[in-house]
Coordinates of C-alpha atoms in Angstrom, one line a residue:
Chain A
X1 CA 17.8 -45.0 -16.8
X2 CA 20.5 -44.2 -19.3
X3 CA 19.9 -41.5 -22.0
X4 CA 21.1 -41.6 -25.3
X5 CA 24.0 -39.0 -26.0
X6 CA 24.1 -38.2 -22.2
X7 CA 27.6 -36.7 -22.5
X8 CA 26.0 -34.3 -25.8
X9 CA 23.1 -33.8 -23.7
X10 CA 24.9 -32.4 -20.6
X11 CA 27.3 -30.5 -22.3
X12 CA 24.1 -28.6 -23.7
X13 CA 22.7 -28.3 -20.9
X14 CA 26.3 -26.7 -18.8
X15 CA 26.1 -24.1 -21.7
X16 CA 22.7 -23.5 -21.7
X17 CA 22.9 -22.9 -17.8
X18 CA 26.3 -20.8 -18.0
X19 CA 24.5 -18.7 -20.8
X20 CA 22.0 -18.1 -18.8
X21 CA 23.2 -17.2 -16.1
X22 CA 25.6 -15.0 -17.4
X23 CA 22.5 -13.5 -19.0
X24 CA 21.1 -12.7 -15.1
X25 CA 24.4 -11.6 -14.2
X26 CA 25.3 -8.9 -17.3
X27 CA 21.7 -7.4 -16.7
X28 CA 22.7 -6.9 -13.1
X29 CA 26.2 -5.1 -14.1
X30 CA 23.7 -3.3 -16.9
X31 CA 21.5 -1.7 -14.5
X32 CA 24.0 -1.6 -11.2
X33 CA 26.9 -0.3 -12.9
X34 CA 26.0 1.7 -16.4
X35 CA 22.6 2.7 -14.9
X36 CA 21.5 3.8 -11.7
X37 CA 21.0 0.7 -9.8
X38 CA 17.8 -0.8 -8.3
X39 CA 15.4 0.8 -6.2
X40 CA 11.1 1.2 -5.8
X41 CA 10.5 5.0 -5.4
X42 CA 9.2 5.6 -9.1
X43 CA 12.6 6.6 -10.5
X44 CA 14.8 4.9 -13.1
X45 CA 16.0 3.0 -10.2
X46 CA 12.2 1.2 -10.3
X47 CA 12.3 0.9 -14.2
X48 CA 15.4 -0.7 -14.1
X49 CA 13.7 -4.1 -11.6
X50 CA 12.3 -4.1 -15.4
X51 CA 15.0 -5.6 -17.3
X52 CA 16.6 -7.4 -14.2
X53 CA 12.7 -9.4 -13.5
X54 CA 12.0 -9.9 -17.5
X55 CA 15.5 -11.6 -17.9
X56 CA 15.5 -13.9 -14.8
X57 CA 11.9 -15.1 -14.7
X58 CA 10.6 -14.5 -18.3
X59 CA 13.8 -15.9 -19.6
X60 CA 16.1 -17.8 -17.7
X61 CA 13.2 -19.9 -15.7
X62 CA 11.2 -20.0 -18.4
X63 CA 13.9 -21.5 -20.1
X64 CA 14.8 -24.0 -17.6
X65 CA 10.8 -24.6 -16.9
X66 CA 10.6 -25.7 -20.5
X67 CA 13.5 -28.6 -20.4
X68 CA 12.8 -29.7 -17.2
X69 CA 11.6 -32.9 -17.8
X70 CA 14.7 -33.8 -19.9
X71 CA 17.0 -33.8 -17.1
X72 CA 17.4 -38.2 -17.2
X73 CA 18.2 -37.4 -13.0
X74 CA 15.0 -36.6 -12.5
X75 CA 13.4 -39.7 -14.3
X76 CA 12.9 -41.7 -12.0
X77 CA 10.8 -38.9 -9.8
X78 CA 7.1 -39.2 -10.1
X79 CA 5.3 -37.3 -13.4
X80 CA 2.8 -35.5 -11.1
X81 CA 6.2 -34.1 -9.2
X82 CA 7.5 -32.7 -12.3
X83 CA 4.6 -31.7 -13.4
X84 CA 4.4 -29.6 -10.4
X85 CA 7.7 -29.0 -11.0
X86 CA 7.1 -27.4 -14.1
X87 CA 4.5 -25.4 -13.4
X88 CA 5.8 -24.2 -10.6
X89 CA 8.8 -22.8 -12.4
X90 CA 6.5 -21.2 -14.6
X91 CA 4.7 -19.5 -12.2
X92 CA 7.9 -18.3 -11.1
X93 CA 8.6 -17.3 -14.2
X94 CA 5.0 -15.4 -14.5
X95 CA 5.3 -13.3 -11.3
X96 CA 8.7 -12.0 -11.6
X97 CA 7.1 -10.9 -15.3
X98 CA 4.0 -9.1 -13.6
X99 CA 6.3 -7.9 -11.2
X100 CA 8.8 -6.8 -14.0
X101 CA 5.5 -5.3 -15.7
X102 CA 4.2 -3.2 -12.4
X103 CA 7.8 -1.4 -12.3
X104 CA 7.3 -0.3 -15.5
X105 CA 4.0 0.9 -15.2
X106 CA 5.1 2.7 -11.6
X107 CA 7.6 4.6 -13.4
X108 CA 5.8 5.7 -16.4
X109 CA 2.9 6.9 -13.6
X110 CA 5.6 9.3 -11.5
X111 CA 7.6 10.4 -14.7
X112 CA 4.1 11.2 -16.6
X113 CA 5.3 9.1 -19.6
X114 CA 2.3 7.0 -21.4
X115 CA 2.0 3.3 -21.2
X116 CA 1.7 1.3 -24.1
X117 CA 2.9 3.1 -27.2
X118 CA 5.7 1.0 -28.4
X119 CA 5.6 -2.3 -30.3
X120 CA 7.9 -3.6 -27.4
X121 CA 5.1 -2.9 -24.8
X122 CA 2.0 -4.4 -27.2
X123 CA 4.1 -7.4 -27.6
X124 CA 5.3 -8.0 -24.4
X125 CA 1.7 -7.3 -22.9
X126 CA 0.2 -9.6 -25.1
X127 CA 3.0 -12.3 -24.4
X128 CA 2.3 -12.0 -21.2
X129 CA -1.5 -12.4 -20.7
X130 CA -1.1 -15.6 -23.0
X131 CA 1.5 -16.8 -20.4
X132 CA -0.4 -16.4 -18.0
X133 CA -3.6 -18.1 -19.9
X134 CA -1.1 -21.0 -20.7
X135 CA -0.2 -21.8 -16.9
X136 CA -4.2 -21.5 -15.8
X137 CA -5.2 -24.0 -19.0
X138 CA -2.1 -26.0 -18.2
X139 CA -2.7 -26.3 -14.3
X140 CA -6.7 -27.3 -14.9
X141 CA -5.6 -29.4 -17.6
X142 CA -2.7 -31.2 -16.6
X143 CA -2.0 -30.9 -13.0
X144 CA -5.3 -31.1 -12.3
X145 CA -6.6 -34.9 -12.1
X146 CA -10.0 -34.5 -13.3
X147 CA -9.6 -33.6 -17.2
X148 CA -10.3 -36.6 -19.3
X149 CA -7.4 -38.1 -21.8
X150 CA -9.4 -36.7 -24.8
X151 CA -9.1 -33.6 -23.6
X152 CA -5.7 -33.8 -22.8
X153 CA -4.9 -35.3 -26.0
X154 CA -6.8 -32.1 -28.0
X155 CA -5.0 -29.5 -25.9
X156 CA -1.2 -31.1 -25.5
X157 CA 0.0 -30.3 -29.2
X158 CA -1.7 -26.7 -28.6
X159 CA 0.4 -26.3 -25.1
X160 CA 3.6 -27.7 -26.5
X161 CA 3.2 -25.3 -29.6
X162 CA 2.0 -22.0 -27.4
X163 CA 5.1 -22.7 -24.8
X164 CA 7.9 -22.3 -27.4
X165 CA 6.3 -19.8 -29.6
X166 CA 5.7 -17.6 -26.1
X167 CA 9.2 -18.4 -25.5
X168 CA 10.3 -17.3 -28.6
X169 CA 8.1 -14.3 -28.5
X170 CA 9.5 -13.2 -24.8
X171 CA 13.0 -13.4 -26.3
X172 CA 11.7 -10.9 -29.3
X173 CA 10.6 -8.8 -27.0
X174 CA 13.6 -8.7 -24.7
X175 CA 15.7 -7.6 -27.8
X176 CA 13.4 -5.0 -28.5
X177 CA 13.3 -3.5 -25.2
X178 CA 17.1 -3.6 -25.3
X179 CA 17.5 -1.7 -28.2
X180 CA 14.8 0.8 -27.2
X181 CA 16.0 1.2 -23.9
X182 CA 19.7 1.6 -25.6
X183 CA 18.3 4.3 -28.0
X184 CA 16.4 6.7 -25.0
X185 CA 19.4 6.4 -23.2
X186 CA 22.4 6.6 -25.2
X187 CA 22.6 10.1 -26.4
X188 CA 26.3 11.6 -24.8
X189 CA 28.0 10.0 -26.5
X190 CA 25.6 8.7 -28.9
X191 CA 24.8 4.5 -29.0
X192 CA 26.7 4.7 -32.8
X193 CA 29.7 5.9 -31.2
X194 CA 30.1 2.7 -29.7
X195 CA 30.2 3.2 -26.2
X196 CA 31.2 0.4 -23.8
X197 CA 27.7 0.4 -22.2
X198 CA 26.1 -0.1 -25.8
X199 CA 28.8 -2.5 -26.6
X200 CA 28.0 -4.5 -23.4
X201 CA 24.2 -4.6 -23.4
X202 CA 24.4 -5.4 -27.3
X203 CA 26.5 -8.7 -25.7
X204 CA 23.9 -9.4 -23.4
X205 CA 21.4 -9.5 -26.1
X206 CA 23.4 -11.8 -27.9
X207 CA 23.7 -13.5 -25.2
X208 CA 19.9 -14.1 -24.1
X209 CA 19.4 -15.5 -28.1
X210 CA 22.0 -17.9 -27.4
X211 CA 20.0 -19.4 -24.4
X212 CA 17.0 -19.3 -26.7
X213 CA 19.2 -21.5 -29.5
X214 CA 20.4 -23.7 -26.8
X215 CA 16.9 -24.4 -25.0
X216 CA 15.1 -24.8 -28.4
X217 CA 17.7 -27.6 -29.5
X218 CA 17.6 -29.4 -26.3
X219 CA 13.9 -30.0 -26.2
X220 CA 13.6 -30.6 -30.1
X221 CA 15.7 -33.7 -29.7
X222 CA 13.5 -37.0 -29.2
X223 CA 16.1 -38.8 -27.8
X224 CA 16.2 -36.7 -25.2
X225 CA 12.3 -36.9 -24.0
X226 CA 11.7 -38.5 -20.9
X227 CA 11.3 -42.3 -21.3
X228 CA 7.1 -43.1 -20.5
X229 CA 6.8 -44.6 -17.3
X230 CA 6.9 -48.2 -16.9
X231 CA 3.2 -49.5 -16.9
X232 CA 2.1 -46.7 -18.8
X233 CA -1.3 -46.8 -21.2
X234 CA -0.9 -44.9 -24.5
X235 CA -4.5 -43.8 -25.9
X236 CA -4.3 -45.1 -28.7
X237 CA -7.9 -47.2 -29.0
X238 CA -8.7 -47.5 -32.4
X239 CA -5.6 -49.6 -33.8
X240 CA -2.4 -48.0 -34.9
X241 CA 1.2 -48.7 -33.2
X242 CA 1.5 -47.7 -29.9
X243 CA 5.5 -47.6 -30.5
X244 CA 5.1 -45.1 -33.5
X245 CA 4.2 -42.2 -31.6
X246 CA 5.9 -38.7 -30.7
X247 CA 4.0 -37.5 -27.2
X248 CA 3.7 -34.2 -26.1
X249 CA 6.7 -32.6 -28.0
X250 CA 7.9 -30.6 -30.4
X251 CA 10.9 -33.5 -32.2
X252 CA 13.4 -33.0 -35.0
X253 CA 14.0 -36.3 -36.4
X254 CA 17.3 -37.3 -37.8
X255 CA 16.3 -39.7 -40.3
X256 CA 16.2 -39.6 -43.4
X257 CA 15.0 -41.6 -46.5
X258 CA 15.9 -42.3 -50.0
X259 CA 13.4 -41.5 -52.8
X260 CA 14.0 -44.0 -55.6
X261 CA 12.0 -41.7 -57.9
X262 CA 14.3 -38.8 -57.1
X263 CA 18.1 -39.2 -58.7
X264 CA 19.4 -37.2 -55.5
X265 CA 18.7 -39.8 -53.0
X266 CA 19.3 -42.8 -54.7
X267 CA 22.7 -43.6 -52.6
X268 CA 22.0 -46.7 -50.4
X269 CA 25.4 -46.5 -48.6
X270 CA 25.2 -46.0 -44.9
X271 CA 27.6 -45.1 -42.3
X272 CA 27.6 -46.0 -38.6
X273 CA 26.8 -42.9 -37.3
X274 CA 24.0 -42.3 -39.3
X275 CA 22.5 -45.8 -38.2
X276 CA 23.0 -45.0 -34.5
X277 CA 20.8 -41.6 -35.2
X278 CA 18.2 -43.5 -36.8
X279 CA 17.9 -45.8 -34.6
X280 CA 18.1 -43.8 -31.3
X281 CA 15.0 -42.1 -33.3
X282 CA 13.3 -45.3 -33.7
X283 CA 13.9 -45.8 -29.8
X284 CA 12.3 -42.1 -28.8
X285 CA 9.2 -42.7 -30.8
X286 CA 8.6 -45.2 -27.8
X287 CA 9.3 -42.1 -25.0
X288 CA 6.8 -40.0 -23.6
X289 CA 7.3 -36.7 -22.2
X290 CA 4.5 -34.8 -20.8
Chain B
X1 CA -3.2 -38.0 -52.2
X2 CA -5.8 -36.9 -49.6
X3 CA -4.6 -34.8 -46.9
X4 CA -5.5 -35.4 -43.1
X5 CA -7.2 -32.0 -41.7
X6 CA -7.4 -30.5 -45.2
X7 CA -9.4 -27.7 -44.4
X8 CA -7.7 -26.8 -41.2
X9 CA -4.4 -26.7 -43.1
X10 CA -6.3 -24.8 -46.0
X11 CA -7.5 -22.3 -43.8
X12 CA -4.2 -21.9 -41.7
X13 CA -2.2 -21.6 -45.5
X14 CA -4.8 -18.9 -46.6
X15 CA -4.2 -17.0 -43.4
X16 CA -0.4 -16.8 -43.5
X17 CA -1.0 -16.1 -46.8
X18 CA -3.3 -12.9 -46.0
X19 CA -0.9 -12.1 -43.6
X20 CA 2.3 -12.2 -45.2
X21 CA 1.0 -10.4 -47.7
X22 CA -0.7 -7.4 -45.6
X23 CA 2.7 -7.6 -43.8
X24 CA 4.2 -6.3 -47.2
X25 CA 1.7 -4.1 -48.2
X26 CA 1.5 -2.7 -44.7
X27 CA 5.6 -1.9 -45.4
X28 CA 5.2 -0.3 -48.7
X29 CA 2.8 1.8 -47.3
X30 CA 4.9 2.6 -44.3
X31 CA 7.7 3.7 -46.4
X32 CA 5.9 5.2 -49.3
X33 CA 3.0 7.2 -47.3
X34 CA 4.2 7.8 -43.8
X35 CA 8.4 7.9 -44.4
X36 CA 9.5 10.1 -48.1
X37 CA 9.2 6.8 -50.4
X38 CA 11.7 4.6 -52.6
X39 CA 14.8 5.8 -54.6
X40 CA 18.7 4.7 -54.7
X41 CA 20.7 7.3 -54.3
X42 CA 22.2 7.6 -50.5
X43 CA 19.2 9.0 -49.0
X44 CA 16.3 8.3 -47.1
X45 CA 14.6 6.8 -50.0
X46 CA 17.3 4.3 -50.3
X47 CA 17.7 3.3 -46.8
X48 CA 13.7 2.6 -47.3
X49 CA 14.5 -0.4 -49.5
X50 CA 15.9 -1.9 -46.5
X51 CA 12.8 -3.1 -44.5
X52 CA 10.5 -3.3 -47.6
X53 CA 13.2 -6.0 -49.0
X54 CA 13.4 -7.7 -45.5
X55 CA 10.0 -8.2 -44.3
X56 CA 9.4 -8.9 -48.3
X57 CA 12.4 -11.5 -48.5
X58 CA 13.4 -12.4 -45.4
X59 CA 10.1 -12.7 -43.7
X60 CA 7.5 -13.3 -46.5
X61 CA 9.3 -15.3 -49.0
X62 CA 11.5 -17.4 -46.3
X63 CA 8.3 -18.2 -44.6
X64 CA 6.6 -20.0 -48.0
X65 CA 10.1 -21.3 -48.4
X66 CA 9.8 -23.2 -45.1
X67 CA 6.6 -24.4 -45.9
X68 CA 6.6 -25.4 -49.6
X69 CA 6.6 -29.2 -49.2
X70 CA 3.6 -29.3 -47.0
X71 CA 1.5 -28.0 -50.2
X72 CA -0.9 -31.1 -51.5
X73 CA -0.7 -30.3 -54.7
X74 CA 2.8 -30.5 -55.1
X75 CA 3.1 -34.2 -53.8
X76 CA 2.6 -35.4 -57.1
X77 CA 5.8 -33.2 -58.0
X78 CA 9.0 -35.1 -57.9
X79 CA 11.1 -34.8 -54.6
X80 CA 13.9 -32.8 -56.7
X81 CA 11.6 -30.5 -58.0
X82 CA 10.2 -29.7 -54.7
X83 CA 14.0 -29.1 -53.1
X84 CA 14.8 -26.9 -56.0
X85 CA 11.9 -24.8 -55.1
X86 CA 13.2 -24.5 -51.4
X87 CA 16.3 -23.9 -52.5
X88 CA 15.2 -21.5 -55.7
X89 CA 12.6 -19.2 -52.9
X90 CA 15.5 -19.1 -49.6
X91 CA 18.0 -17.9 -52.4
X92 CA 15.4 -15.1 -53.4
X93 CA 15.3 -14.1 -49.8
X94 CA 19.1 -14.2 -49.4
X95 CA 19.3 -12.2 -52.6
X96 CA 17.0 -9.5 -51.3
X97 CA 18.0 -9.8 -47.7
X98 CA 21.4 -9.3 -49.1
X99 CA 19.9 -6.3 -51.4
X100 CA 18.4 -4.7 -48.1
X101 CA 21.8 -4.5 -46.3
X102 CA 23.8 -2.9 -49.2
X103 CA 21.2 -0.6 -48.9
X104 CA 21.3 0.3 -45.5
X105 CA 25.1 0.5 -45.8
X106 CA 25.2 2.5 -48.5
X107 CA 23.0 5.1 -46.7
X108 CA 25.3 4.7 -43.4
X109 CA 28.4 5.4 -46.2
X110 CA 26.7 8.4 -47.6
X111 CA 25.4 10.1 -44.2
X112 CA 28.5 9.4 -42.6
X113 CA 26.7 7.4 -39.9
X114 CA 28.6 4.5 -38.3
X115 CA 27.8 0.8 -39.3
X116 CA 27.4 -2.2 -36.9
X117 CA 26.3 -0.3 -33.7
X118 CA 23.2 -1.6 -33.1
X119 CA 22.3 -4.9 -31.5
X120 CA 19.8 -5.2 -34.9
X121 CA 22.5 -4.9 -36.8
X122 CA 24.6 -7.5 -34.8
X123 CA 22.0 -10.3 -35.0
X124 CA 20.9 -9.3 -38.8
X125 CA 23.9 -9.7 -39.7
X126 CA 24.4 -12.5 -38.2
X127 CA 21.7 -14.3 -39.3
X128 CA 22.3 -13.1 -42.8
X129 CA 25.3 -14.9 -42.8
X130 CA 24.0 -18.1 -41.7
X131 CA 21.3 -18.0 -43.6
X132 CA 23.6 -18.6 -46.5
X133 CA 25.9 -20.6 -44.9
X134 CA 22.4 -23.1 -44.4
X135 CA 21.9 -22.3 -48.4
X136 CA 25.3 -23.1 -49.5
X137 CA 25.3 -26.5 -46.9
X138 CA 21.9 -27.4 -48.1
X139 CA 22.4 -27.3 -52.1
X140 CA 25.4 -29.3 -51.5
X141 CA 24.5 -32.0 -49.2
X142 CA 20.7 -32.1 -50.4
X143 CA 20.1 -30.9 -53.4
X144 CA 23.3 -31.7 -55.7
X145 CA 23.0 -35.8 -55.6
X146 CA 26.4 -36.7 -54.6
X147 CA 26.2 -36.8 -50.6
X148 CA 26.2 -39.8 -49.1
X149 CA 22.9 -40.9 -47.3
X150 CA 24.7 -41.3 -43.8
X151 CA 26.0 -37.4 -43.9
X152 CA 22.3 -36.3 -44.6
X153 CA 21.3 -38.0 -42.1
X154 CA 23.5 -36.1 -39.9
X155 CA 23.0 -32.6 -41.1
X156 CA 19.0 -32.6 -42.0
X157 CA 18.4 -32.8 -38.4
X158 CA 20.8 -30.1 -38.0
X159 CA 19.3 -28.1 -40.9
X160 CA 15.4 -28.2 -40.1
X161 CA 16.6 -26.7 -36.5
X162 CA 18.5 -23.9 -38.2
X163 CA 16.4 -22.9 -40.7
X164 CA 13.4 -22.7 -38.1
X165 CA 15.8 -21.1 -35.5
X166 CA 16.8 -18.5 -37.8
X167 CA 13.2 -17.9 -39.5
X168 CA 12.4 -16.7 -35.8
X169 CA 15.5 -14.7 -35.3
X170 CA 15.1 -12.9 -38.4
X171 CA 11.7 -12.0 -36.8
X172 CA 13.2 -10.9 -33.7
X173 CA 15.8 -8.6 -35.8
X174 CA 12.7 -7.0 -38.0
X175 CA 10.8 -6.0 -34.9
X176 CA 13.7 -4.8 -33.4
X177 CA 14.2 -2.7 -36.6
X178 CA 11.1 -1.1 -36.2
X179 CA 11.3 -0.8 -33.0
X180 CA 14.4 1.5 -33.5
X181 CA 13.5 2.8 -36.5
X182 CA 10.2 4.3 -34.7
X183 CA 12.3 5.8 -31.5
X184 CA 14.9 7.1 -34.5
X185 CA 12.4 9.4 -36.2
X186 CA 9.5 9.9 -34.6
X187 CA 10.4 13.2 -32.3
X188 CA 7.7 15.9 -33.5
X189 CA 5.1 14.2 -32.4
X190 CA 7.1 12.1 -30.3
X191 CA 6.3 8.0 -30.5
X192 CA 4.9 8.2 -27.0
X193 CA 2.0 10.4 -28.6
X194 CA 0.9 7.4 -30.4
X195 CA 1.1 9.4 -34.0
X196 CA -0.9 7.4 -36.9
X197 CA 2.7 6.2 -38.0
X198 CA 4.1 4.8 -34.8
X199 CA 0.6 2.9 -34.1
X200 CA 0.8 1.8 -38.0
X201 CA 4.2 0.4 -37.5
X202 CA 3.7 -1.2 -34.4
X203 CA 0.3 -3.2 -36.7
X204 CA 2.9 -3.8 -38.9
X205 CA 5.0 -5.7 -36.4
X206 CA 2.0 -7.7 -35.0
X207 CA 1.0 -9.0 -38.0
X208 CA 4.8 -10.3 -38.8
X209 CA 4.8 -12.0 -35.4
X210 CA 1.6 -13.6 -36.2
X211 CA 2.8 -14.9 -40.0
X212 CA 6.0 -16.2 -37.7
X213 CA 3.0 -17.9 -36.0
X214 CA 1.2 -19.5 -38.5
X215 CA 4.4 -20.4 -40.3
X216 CA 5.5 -22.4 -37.4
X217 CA 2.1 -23.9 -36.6
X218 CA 1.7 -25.6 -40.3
X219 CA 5.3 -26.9 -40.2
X220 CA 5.2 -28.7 -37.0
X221 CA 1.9 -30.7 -37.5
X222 CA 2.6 -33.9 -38.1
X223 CA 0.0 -35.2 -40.7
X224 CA 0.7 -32.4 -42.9
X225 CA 4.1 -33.9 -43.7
X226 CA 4.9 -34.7 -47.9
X227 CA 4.3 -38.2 -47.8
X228 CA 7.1 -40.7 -48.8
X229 CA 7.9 -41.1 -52.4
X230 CA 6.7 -44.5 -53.7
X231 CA 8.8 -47.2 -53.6
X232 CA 11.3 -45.0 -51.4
X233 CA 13.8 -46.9 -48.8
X234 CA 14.3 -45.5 -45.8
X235 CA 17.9 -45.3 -44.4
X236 CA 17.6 -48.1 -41.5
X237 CA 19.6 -50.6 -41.7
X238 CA 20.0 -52.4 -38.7
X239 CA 16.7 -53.3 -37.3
X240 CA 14.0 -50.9 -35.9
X241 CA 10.8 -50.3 -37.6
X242 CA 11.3 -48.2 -40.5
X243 CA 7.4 -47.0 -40.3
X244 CA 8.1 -45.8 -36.6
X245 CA 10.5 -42.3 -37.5
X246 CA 9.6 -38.6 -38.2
X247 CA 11.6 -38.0 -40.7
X248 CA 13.1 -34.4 -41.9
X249 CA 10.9 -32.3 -39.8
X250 CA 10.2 -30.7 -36.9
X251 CA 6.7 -32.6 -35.8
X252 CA 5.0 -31.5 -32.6
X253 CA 3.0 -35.0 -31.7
X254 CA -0.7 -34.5 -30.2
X255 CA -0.7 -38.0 -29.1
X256 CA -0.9 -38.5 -24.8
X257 CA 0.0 -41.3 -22.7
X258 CA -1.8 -42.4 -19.7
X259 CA 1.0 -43.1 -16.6
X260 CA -0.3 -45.3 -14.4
X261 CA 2.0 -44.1 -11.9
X262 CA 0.4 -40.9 -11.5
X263 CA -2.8 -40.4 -10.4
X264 CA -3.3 -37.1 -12.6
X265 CA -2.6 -39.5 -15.4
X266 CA -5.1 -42.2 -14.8
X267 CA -8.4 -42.1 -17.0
X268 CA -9.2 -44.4 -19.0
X269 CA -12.3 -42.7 -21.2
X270 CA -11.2 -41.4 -24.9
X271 CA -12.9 -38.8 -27.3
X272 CA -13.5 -39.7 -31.1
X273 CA -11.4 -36.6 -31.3
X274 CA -8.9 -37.7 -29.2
X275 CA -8.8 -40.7 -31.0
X276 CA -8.4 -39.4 -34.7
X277 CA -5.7 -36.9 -33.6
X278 CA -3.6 -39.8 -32.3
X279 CA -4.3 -42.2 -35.4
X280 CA -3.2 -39.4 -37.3
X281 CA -0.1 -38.6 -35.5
X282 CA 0.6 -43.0 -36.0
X283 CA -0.2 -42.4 -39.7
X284 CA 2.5 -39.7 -40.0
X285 CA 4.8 -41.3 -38.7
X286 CA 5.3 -43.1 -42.5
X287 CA 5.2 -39.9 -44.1
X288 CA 8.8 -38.0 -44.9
X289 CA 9.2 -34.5 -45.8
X290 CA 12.9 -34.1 -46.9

């Protein structure tokens, strides 16, 4: 099925993809060449599976998990597959984190530091436990073939919400534990001195909010939602137009309308391009996603 | 005009409103009680303006900012009012954003410590700077009367994205703030003691992430949209049905479709709750926001 603004779309999605995993990559060089590398015997060469986990699974996959119905190649694959799909991205995503989490905790334990006293560590806790609540009400709720529409229809808004605002939140916390790590560790010479290993990881940063940008405009744009299967039922019972609706996403709409009462709209003029965004808009409200 | 949900939005509002506020109370008394107060002259006291002014403008007033048209009572209130209120508050937060950097600088100048090491400083400032960039774009093409309807169209999708997009990173640079703020000057006793100031702070930081929350809950429901001006004409003028589009704002639908295709998908049986959520997600759909 053709997508609207495939070429856009893909070009989005290369740089989302590049970002990313140049994200993976420059945590690697971060811990392998300015650090001490990777190891599991309690040393910073544990703590440092930290970073390397939390950017690959709680960022990258997650990432990826989130616009993975928006690929149009995979349209024509069942919905339960890429529901499963999804999920199991996400639970990717989940284990690398609790892994990610359990070096961290290791380390602390041999080096006698406490857990839990930074705002990084409350927030990134918390993040997690709610990921990990959103998978389980996710995989009994949708996967799952036994929860009624009506409860699928109460909890969708709440799951579409909670994934991007976790997402959001994970990439928060990332940044913090960046600039944390950056302070403890940069003393000779000092992080304000600019050294290239602040310089870099302050890159990497940058670039881990640049996937973040990239993901949260791809999935925002209706035209971009997978198209609802052919002989599809919307519930929709009680009246109303089954074309109108946005399902099971978060859409930024390009259209726009003029106000006569307000002296700033009251152009009518149109220009092609503005049609064509209206109307691909008018087209998506008729898509379904999830 | 009656609002769908009412008291679910009146008792999200009232939330972030609690919350906001404590998050700026909780600041002043941050730097006031726990760090050597307020003052402009180079020192301590003068960096202090710098988060008190950010979580103040940046967080607390960009947040109402985002959230302005959703208010009831103003849908009576001309469409030009209501944008020169957006516009008026996200200028007071650039002003006092702008207000917290000088201050911060001026500090750096006086102490003779470097600028623009850290990656807070990277992304605040980078944010800062499109933050008015998205103020200068939006007075021009939305609020002054002379752009066309068709170049609107093209930047309003372009603008809601931003301005949520960098709401969230300016969240991300005030925790990391804290964050280095706390590893910066808490050494006797040492953050990982959990003194009465780091486990403050840290509050402080969860109750910004939460406002963040709320902030982007209200604005993505649907049916809390302004509704269309009377007598208004939506831009759409080559076919499609004009009551069909989400206009101007991010909406995050709770509506569900039932793919007959998948077996996970196939109930039939609907909820009165169900039901309303999706009637009012087909009723939004004529409302516009910007």
């Amino acid at each position: 099925m053709a997508m609207e603004g495939y070429r856009g779309f893909l070009g989005l999605l290369v740089s989302a993809l590049l970002v990313g995993f140049l994200s993976v990559i420059f945590v690697l060089i971060w811990v392998l060449h300015f650090r001490e590398g990777l190891g599991w015997n309690g040393s910073g060469l544990e703590f440092n599976w930290h970073p390397v986990l939390a950017v690959t699974g709680f960022v990258f996959i997650q990432g990826i998990a989130i616009i993975v119905y928006r690929l149009p190649w995979t349209w024509k694959c069942s919905k339960l597959l890429m529901k499963s799909i999804h999920a199991g991205l996400n639970a990717v995503a989940a284990i690398l984190a609790i892994i990610s989490v359990v070096a961290v905790f290791e380390y602390h334990n041999v080096q006698k530091v406490p857990h839990m006293y930074s705002l990084h560590s409350w927030v990134g806790l918390t993040a997690l436990i709610l990921y990990i609540q959103q998978l389980v009400v996710g995989f009994f709720v949708f996967l799952l073939p036994w929860a009624p529409p009506s409860l699928r229809a109460i909890v969708m808004p709440i799951h579409v919400y909670s994934g991007l605002l976790l997402f959001g939140t994970v990439i928060a916390t990332v940044l913090m534990g960046v600039t944390e790590k950056l302070f403890f560790v940069l003393k000779h010479p000092s992080y304000h001195s600019f050294p290239p290993e602040g310089v870099f990881t302050n890159t990497l940063g940058l670039l881990i909010l640049v996937f973040g940008a990239l993901i949260f405009w791809i999935v925002t744009r209706p035209q971009w939602k997978r198209p609802r299967e052919p002989g599809s039922v919307p519930l929709q019972l009680n009246g109303g137009n089954a074309e109108c609706r946005m399902e099971g996403a978060i859409a930024i709409s390009s259209a726009h309308s003029m106000d006569a009462a307000d002296p700033a709209d009251a152009e009518s003029s149109s220009e092609g391009a503005a049609r064509k965004r209206t109307l691909g808009l008018a087209d998506s409200g008729q898509r379904s996603t999830m």
